[in-house]
mmCIF file of C-alpha atoms and ligand atoms in Angstrom:
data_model
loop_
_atom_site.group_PDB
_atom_site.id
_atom_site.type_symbol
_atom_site.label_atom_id
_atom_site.label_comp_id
_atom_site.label_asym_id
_atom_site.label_seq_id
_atom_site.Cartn_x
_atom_site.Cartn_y
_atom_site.Cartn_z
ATOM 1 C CA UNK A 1 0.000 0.000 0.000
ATOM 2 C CA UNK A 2 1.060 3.055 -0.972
ATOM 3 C CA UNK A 3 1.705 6.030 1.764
ATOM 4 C CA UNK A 4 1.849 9.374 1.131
ATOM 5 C CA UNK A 5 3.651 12.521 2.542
ATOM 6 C CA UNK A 6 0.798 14.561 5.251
ATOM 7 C CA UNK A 7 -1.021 17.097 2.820
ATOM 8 C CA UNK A 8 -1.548 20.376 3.066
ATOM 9 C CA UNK A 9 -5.421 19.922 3.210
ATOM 10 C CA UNK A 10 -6.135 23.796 2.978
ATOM 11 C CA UNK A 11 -9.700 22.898 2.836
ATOM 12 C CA UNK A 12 -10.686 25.678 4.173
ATOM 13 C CA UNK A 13 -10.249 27.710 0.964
ATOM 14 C CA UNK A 14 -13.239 29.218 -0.191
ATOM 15 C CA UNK A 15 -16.545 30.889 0.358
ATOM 16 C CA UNK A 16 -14.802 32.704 3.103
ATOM 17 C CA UNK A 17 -13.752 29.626 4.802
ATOM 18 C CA UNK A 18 -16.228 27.754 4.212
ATOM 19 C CA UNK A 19 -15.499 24.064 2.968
ATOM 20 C CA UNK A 20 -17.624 22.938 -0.039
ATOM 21 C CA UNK A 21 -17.745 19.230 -1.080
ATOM 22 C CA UNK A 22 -19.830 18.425 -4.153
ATOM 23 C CA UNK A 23 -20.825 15.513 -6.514
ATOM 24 C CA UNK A 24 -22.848 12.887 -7.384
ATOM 25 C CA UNK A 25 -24.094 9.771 -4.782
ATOM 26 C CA UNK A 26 -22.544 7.619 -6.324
ATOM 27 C CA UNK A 27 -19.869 7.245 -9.264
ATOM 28 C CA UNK A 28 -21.699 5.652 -11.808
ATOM 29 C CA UNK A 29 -19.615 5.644 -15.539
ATOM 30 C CA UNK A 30 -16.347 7.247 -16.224
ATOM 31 C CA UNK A 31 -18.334 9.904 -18.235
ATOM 32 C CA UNK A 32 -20.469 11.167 -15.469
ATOM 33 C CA UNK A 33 -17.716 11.502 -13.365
ATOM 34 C CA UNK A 34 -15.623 13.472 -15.706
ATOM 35 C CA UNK A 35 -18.584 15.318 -16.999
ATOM 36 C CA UNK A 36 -19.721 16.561 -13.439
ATOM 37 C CA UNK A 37 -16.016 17.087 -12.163
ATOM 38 C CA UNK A 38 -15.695 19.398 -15.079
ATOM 39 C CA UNK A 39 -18.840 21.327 -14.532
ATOM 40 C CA UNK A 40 -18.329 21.777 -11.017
ATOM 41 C CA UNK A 41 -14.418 22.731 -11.272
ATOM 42 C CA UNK A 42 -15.643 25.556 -13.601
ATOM 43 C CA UNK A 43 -17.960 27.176 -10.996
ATOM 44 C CA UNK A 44 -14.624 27.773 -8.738
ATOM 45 C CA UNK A 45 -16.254 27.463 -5.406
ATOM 46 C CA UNK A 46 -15.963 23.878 -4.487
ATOM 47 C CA UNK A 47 -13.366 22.414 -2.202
ATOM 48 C CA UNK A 48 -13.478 18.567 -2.998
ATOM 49 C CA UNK A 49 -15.715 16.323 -5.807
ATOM 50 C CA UNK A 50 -17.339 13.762 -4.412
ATOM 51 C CA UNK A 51 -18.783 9.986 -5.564
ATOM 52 C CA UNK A 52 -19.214 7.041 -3.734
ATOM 53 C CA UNK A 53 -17.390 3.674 -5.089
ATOM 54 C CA UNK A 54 -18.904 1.633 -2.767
ATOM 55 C CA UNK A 55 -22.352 2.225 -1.860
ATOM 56 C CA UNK A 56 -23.773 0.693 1.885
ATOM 57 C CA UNK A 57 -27.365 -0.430 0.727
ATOM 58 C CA UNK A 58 -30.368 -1.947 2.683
ATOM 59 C CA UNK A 59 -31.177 -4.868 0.118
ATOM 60 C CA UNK A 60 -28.712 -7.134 -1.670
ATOM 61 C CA UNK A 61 -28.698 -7.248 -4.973
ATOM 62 C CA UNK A 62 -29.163 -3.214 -5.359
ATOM 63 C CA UNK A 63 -26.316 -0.891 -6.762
ATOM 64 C CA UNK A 64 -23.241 -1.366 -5.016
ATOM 65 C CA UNK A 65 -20.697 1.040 -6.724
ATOM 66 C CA UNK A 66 -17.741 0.250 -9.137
ATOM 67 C CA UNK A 67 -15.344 -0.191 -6.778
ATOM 68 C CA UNK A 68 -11.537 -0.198 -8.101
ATOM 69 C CA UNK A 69 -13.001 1.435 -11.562
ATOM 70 C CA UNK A 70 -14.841 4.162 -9.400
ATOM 71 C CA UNK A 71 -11.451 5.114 -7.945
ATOM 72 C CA UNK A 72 -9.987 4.845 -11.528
ATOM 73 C CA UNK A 73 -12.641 7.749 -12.579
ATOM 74 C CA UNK A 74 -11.901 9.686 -9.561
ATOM 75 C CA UNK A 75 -8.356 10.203 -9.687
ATOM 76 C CA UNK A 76 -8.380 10.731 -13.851
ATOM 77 C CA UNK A 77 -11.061 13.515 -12.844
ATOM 78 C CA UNK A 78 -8.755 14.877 -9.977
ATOM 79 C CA UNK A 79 -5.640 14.945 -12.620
ATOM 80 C CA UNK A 80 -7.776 16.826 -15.031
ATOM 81 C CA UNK A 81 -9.725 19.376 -13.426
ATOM 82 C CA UNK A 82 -6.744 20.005 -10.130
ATOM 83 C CA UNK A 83 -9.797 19.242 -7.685
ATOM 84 C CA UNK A 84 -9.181 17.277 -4.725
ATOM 85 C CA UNK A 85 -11.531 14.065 -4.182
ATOM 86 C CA UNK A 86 -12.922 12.502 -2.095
ATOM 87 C CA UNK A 87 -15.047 8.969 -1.170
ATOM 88 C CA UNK A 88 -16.903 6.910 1.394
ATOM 89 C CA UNK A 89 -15.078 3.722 2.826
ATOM 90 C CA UNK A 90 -16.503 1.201 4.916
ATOM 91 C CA UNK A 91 -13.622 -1.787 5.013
ATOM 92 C CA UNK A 92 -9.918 -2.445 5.302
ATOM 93 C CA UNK A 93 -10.329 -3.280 2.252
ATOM 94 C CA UNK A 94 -11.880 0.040 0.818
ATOM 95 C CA UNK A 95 -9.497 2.322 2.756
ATOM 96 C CA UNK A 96 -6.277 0.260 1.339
ATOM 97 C CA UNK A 97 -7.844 0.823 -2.111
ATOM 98 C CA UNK A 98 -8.345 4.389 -1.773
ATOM 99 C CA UNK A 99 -5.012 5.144 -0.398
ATOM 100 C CA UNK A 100 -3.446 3.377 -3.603
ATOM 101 C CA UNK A 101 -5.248 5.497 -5.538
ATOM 102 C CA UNK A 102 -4.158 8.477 -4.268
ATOM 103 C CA UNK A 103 -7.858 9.419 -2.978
ATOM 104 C CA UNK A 104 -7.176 12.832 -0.890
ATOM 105 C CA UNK A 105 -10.195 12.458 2.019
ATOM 106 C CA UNK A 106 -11.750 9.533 2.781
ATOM 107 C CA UNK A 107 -15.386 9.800 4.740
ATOM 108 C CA UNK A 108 -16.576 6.753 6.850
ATOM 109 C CA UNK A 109 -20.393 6.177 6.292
ATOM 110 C CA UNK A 110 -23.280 6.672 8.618
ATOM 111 C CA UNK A 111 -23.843 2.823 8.799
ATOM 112 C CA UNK A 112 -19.781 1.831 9.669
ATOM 113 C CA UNK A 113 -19.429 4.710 11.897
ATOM 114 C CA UNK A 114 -21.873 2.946 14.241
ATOM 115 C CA UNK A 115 -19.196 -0.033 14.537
ATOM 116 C CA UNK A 116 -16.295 0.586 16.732
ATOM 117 C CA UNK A 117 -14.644 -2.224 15.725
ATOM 118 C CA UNK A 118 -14.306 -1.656 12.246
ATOM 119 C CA UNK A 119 -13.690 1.880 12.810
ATOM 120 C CA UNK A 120 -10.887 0.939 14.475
ATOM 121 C CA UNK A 121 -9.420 -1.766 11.994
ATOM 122 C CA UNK A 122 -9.794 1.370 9.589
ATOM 123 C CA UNK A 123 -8.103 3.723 11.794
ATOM 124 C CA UNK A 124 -4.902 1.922 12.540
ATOM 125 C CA UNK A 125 -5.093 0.763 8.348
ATOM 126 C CA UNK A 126 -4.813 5.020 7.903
ATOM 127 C CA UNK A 127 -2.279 5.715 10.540
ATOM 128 C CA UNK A 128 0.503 7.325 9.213
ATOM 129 C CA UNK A 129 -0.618 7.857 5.731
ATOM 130 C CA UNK A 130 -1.425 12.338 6.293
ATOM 131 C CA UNK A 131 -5.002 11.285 3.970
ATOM 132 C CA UNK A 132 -7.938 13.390 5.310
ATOM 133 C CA UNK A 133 -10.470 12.109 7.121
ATOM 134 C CA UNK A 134 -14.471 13.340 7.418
ATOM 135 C CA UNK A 135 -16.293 11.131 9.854
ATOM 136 C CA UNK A 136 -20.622 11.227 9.814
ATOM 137 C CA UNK A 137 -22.530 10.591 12.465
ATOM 138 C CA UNK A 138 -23.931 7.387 13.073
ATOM 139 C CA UNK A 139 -27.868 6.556 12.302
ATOM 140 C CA UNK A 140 -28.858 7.122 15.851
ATOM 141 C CA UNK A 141 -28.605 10.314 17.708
ATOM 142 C CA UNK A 142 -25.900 9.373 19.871
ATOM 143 C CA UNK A 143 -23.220 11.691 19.993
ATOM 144 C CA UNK A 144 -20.415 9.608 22.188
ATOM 145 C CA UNK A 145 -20.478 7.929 19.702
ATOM 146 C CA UNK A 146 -19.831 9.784 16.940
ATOM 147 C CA UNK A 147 -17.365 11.506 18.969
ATOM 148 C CA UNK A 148 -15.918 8.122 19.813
ATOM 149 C CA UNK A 149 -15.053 7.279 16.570
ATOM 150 C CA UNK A 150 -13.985 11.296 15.285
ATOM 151 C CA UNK A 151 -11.357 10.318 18.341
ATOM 152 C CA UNK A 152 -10.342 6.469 17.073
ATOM 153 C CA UNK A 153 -9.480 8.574 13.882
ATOM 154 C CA UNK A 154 -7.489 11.347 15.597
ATOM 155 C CA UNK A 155 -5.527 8.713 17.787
ATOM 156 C CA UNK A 156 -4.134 7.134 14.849
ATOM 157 C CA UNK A 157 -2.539 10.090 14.129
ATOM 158 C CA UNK A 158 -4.465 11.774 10.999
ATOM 159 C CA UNK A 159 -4.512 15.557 11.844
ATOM 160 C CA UNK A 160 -7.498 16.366 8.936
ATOM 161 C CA UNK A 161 -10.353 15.071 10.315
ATOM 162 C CA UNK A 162 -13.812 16.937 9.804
ATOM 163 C CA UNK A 163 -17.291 15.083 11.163
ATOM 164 C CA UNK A 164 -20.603 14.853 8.491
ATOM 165 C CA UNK A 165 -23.816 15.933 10.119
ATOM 166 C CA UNK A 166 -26.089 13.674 7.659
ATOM 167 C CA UNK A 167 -29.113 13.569 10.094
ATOM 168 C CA UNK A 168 -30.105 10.678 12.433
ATOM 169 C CA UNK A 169 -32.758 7.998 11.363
ATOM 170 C CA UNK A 170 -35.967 7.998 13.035
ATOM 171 C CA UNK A 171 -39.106 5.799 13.664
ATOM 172 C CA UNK A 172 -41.959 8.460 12.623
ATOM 173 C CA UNK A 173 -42.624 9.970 9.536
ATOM 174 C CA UNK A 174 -41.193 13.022 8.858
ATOM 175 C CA UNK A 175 -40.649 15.268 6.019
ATOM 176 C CA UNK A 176 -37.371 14.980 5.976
ATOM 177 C CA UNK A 177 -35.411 11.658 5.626
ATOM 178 C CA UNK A 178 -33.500 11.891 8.695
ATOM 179 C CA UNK A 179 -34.082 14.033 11.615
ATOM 180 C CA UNK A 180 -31.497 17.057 11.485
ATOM 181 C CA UNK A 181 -31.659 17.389 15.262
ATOM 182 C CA UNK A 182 -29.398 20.439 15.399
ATOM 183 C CA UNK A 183 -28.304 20.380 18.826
ATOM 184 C CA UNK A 184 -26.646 17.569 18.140
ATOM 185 C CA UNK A 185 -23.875 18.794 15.722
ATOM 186 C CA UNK A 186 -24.174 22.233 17.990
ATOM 187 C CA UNK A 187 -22.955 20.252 21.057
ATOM 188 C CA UNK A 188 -20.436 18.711 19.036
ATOM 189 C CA UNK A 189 -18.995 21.997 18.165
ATOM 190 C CA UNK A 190 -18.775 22.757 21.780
ATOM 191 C CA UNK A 191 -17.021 19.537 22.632
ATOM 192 C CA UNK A 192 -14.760 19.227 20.043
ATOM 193 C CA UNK A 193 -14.085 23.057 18.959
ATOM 194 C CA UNK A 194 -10.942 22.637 16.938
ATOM 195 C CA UNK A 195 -13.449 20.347 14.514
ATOM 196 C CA UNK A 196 -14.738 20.841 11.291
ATOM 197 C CA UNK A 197 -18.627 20.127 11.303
ATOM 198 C CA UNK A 198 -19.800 19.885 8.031
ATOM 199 C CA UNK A 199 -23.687 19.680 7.265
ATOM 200 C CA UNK A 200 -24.959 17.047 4.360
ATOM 201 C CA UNK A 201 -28.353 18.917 3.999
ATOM 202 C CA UNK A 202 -28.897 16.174 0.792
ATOM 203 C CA UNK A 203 -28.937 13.292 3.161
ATOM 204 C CA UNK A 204 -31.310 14.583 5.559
ATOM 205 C CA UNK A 205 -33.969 16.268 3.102
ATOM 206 C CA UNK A 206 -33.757 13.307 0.656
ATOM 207 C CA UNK A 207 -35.815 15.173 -1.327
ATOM 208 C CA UNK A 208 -34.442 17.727 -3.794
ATOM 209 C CA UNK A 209 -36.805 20.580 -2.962
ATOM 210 C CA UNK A 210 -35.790 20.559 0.410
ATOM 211 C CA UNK A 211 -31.556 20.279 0.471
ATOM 212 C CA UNK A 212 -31.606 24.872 -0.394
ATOM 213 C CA UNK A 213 -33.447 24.926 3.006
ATOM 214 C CA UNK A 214 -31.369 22.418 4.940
ATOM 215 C CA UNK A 215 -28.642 24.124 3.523
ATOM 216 C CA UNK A 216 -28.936 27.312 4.640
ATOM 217 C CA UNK A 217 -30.169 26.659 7.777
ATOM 218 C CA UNK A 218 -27.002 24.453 8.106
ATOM 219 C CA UNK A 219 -24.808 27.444 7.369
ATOM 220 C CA UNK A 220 -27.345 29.824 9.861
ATOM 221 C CA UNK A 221 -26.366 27.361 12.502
ATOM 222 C CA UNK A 222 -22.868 27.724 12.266
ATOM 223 C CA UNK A 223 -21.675 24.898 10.512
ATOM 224 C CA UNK A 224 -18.019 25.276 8.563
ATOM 225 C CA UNK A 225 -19.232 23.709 5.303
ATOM 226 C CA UNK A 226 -21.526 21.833 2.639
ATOM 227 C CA UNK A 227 -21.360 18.285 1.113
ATOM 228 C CA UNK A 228 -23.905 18.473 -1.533
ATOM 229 C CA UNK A 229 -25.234 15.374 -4.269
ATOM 230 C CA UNK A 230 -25.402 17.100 -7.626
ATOM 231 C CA UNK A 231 -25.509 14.700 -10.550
ATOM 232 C CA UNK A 232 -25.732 15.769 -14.326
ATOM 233 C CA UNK A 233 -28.837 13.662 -14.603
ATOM 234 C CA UNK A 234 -30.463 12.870 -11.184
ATOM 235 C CA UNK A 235 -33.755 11.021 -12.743
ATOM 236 C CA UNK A 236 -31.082 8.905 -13.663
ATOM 237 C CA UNK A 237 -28.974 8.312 -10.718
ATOM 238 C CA UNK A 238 -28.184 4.248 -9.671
ATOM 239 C CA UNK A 239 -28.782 5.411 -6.054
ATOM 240 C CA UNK A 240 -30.649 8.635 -4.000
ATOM 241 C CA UNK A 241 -32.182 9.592 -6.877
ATOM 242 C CA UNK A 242 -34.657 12.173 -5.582
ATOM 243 C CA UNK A 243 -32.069 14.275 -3.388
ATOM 244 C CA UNK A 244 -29.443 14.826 -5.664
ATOM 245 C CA UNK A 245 -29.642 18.305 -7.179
ATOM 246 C CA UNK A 246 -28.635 19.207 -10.925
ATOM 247 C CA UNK A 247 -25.390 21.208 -11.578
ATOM 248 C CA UNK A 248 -27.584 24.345 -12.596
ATOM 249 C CA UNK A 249 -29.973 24.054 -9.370
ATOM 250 C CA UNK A 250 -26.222 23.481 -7.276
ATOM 251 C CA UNK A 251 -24.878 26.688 -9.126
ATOM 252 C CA UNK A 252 -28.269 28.925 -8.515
ATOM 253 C CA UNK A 253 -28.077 27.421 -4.509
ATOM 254 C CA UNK A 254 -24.271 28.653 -4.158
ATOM 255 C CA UNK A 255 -24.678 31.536 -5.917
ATOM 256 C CA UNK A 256 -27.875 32.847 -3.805
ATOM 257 C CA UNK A 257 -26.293 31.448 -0.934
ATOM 258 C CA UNK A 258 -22.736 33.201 -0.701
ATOM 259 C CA UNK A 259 -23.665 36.235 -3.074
ATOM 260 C CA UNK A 260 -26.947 38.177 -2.580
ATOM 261 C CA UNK A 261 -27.936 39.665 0.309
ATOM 262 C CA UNK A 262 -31.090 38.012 0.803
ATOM 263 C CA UNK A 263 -33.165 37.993 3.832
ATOM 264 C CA UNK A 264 -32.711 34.463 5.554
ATOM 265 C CA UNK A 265 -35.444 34.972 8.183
ATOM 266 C CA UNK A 266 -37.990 33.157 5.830
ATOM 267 C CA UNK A 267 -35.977 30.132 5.113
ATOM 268 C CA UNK A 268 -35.338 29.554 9.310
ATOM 269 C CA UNK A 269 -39.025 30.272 9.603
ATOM 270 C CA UNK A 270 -39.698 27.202 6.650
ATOM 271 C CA UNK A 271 -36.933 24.717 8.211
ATOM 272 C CA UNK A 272 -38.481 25.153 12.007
ATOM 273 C CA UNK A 273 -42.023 24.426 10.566
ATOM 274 C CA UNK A 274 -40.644 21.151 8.808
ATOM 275 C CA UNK A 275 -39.250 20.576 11.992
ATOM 276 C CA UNK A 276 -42.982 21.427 14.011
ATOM 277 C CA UNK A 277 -44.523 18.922 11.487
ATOM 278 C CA UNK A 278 -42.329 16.705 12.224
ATOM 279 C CA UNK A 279 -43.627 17.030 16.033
ATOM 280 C CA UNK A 280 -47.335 17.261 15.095
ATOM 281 C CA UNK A 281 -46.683 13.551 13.474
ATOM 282 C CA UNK A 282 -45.325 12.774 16.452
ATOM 283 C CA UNK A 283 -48.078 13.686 18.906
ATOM 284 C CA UNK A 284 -50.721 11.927 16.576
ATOM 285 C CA UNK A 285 -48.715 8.988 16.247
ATOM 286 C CA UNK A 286 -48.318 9.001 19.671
ATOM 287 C CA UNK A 287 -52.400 9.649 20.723
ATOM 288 C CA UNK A 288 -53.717 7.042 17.957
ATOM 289 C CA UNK A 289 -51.112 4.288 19.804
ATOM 290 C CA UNK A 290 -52.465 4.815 23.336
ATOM 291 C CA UNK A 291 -56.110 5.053 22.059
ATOM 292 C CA UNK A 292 -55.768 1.721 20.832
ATOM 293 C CA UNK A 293 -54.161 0.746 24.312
ATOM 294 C CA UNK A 294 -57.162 2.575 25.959
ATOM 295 C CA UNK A 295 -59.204 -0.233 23.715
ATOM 296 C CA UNK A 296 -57.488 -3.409 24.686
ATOM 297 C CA UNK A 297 -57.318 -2.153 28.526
ATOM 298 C CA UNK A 298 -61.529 -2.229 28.049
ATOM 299 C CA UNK A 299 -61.555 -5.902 26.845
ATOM 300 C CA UNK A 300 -59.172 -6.752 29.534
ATOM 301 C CA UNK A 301 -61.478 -4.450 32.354
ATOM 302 C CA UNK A 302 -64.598 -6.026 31.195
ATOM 303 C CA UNK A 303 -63.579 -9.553 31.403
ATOM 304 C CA UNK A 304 -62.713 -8.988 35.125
ATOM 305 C CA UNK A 305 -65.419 -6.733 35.411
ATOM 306 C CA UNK A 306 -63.263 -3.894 36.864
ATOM 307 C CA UNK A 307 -64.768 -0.776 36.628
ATOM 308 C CA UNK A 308 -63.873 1.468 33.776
ATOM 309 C CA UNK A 309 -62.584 4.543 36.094
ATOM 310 C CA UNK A 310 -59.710 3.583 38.340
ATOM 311 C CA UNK A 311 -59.519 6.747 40.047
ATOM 312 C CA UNK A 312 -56.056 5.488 41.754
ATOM 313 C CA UNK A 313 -54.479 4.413 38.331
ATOM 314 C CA UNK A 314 -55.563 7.866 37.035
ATOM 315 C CA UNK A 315 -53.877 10.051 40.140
ATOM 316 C CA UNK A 316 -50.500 8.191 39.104
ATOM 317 C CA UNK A 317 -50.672 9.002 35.472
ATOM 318 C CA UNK A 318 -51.609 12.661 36.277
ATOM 319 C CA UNK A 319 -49.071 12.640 38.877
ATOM 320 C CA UNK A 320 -46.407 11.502 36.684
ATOM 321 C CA UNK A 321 -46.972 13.529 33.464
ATOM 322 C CA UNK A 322 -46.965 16.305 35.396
ATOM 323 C CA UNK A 323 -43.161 15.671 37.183
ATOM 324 C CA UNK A 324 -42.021 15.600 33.496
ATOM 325 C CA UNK A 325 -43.316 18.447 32.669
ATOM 326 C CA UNK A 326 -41.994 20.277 35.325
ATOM 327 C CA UNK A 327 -38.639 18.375 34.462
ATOM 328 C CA UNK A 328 -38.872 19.475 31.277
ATOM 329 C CA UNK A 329 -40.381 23.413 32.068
ATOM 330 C CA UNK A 330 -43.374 23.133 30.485
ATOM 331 C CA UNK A 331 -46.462 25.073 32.151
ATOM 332 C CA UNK A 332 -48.291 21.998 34.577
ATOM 333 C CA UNK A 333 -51.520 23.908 34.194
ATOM 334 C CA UNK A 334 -51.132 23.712 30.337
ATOM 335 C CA UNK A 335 -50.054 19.332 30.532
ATOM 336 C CA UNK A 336 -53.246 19.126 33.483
ATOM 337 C CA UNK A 337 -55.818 20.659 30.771
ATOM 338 C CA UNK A 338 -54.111 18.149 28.205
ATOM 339 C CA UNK A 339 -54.068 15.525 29.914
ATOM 340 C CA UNK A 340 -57.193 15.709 31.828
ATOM 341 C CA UNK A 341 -58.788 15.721 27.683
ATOM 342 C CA UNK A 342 -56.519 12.760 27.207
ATOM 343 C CA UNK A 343 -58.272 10.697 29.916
ATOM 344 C CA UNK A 344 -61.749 11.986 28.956
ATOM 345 C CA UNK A 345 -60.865 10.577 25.759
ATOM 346 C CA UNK A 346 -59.700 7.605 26.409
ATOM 347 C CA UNK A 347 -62.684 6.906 28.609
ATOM 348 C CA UNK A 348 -65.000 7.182 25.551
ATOM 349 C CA UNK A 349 -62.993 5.069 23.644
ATOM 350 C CA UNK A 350 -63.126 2.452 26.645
ATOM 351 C CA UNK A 351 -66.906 2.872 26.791
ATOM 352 C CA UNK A 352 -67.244 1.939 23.324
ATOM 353 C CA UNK A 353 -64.746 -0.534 23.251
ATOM 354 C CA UNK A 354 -66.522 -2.159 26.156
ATOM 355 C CA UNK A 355 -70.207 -2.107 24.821
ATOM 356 C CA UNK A 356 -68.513 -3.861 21.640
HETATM 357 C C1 PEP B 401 -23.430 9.025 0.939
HETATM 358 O O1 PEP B 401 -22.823 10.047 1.301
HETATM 359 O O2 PEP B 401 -23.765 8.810 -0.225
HETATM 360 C C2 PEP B 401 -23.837 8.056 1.972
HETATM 361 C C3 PEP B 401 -24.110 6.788 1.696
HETATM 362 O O3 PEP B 401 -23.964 8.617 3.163
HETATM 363 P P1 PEP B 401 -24.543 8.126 4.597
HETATM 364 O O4 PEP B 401 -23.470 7.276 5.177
HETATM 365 O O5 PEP B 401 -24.716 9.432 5.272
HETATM 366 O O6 PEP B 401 -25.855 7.415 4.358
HETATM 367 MN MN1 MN B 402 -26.104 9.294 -1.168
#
C-alpha cells in the first residue's frame, strides 16, 4: 500500500472559509464523473468532488458502486480538473484501495461509523498515511459515539479530520429523511471546537426541494461547510435519486447562498415548521397508539369486570406527566388541561370498546 507525505489539506479555501464538497451519490460511468467534475471545477467554489465507489445499501442485490473502476474515474477527474476528491469507505479493504489510488479524504459512512470495531481496523489501516479524514454521524442520535469514533481517527494520528452531520434515522414519519436534530452537531462543536462540522443537507432532506433549506439553515447554525449530491442527470442516478440536485440548481443554490444579500429569516421560519410537522406527526402517532391501548385495557377491564374509572391508576398518570413536565419546564396547568382531555378521551374510547 502506498503512503503518502501529510497534505496540506487547505480545505478551508473558499466561500470565506467555508469548505464545499460536491458531486454525485454515487460514481456511476467514467463519463459522469468526468462530466460533473468538469462542470463543477468551472464554478470555482468547491473544495473537494465527491462519488461514492462503494455504496452501503439496505437490500442485496441493489447498486453497489464500481469499486476499483470508481477510484480509476476519480483520480483521472482529480488529474484533469486540479480538484481534490474525495469517497466513502466502509472496510480495510476500501481504505487500502483508496489510499493506492491516491484518494485525498476519505469519509466513513453513517452505517460503519456505528461499529467501533471496524472503525478501528480502519483507523490503525490510515495511521501514518497524512489522507484526510471526514467522519458522519452514526444513524442514531448518539453523539459519544460519533465523537468516539472522530477520536479512534485522531488517535491514529491523521490531523485532517472533519465530522458529516447527515441527520439521524428515526421511527416516525417526517418530512425529511433523517431528523437534522441540530443540537446535536451544535454540542459537538462545543465539545470538540478545533473540529470541522460539516452539514450534508442532501442526506437529511432526501428530497431535492428541500436540500436549499437544509442548507442554509445548516450554514445559519454555524456549521463550517456543505457536502452536496449534484448529478448531471439525477432522474437517472443508480442510487438517492430524488435528493441529488442538478449542476444548474447546485450553481443557482451557491450563488444565492454566498452572493446576494437576501433575507434568511424566511428560510429559518420554513426549516423550524418542517421541523414542528415533524412534532405534530409525532403527537398523533403518539395519541392514535395509546387510544388503541385505551381499547385493549376495556376488553381486559370487562372480562374482570373492573370498573372502567380507576380513580387510583388515574392520580398516578396525572401525577407523573406532570413531574415531566416540570422536568422538562413546560407550564403543569397547560399538561393538566391536556391531559385531563386525554383521559376523557380515552374513557370514551373504553366505553365503546366495552359495549362492543
Ligand atoms: C453518501 O454520502 O452517499 C452516503 C451513503 O452517506 P450516509 O453514510 O450518510 O448514508
Ligand atoms: Mn447518497
Amino acid at each position: 500500500m502506498e503512503s503518502t507525505e501529510p497534505k496540506q489539506t487547505d480545505s478551508k479555501k473558499q466561500k470565506g472559509d467555508k469548505v464545499l464538497i460536491a458531486g454525485p451519490c454515487s460514481a456511476e460511468s467514467r463519463e459522469q464523473i468526468i462530466k460533473t467534475a468538469r462542470a463543477l471545477a468551472a464554478t470555482g467554489h468547491i473544495s473537494y468532488f465527491r462519488a461514492g465507489a462503494w455504496k452501503p445499501r439496505t437490500s442485496p442485490g441493489c447498486f453497489e458502486g464500481y469499486g476499483i473502476k470508481a477510484l480509476e474515474w476519480l483520480s483521472e477527474a482529480r488529474d484533469e480538473t486540479g480538484l481534490k476528491v474525495c469517497t466513502e469507505v466502509g472496510s480495510v479493504k476500501h481504505a487500502e484501495l483508496a489510499l493506492s489510488y491516491g484518494i485525498d479524504m476519505l469519509w466513513i459512512g453513517a452505517r460503519t461509523v456505528s461499529n467501533p470495531f471496524l472503525v478501528q481496523e480502519i483507523a490503525d489501516t490510515l495511521s501514518g498515511t497524512g489522507v484526510s479524514v471526514m467522519v458522519k454521524n452514526p444513524m442514531a442520535p448518539d453523539l459519544d459515539l460519533w465523537i468516539g469514533s472522530i477520536e479512534r481517527i485522531r488517535k491514529a494520528g491523521i490531523t485532517d479530520v472533519s465530522a458529516i452531520h447527515r441527520g439521524f434515522s428515526y421511527w416516525t414519519r417526517s418530512v425529511f429523511r433523517n431528523q437534522p436534530w441540530w443540537h446535536i452537531p451544535s454540542e459537538l462543536k462545543n465539545r470538540m471546537p478545533d473540529i470541522n462540522v460539516i452539514c450534508d443537507p442532501s442526506h437529511i432532506a432526501g428530497r431535492s426541494e428541500l436540500v436549499p433549506m437544509l442548507a442554509r439553515r445548516g450554514l445559519d447554525m454555524g456549521m463550517d461547510g456543505l457536502m452536496i449530491e449534484v448529478h448531471p442527470s439525477p432522474g437517472e442516478a443508480l442510487s438517492d435519486k430524488s435528493q441529488q440536485l442538478t449542476v444548474p440548481a447546485f450553481i443557482g443554490l451557491i450563488d444565492e447562498m454566498f452572493n446576494s444579500m437576501c433575507d434568511r429569516s424566511n428560510n429559518v421560519l420554513e426549516e423550524l415548521r418542517a421541523e414542528v410537522d415533524t412534532m405534530d406527526n409525532l403527537l398523533i402517532w403518539a395519541l392514535t397508539n395509546r387510544m388503541k391501548l385505551a381499547g385493549e385495557i376495556a376488553g381486559v377491564k370487562s372480562s374482570t369486570e373492573m370498573q372502567l374509572l380507576q380513580p387510583g391508576r388515574w392520580e398516578k398518570v396525572l401525577e407523573k406527566a406532570m413531574s415531566l413536565a416540570r422536568d422538562s419546564g413546560l407550564r403543569p396547568a397547560f399538561i393538566q388541561k391536556l391531559f385531563d382531555d386525554i383521559h376523557n378521551e380515552s374513557l370514551s374510547v373504553q366505553k365503546t370498546a366495552a359495549r362492543i
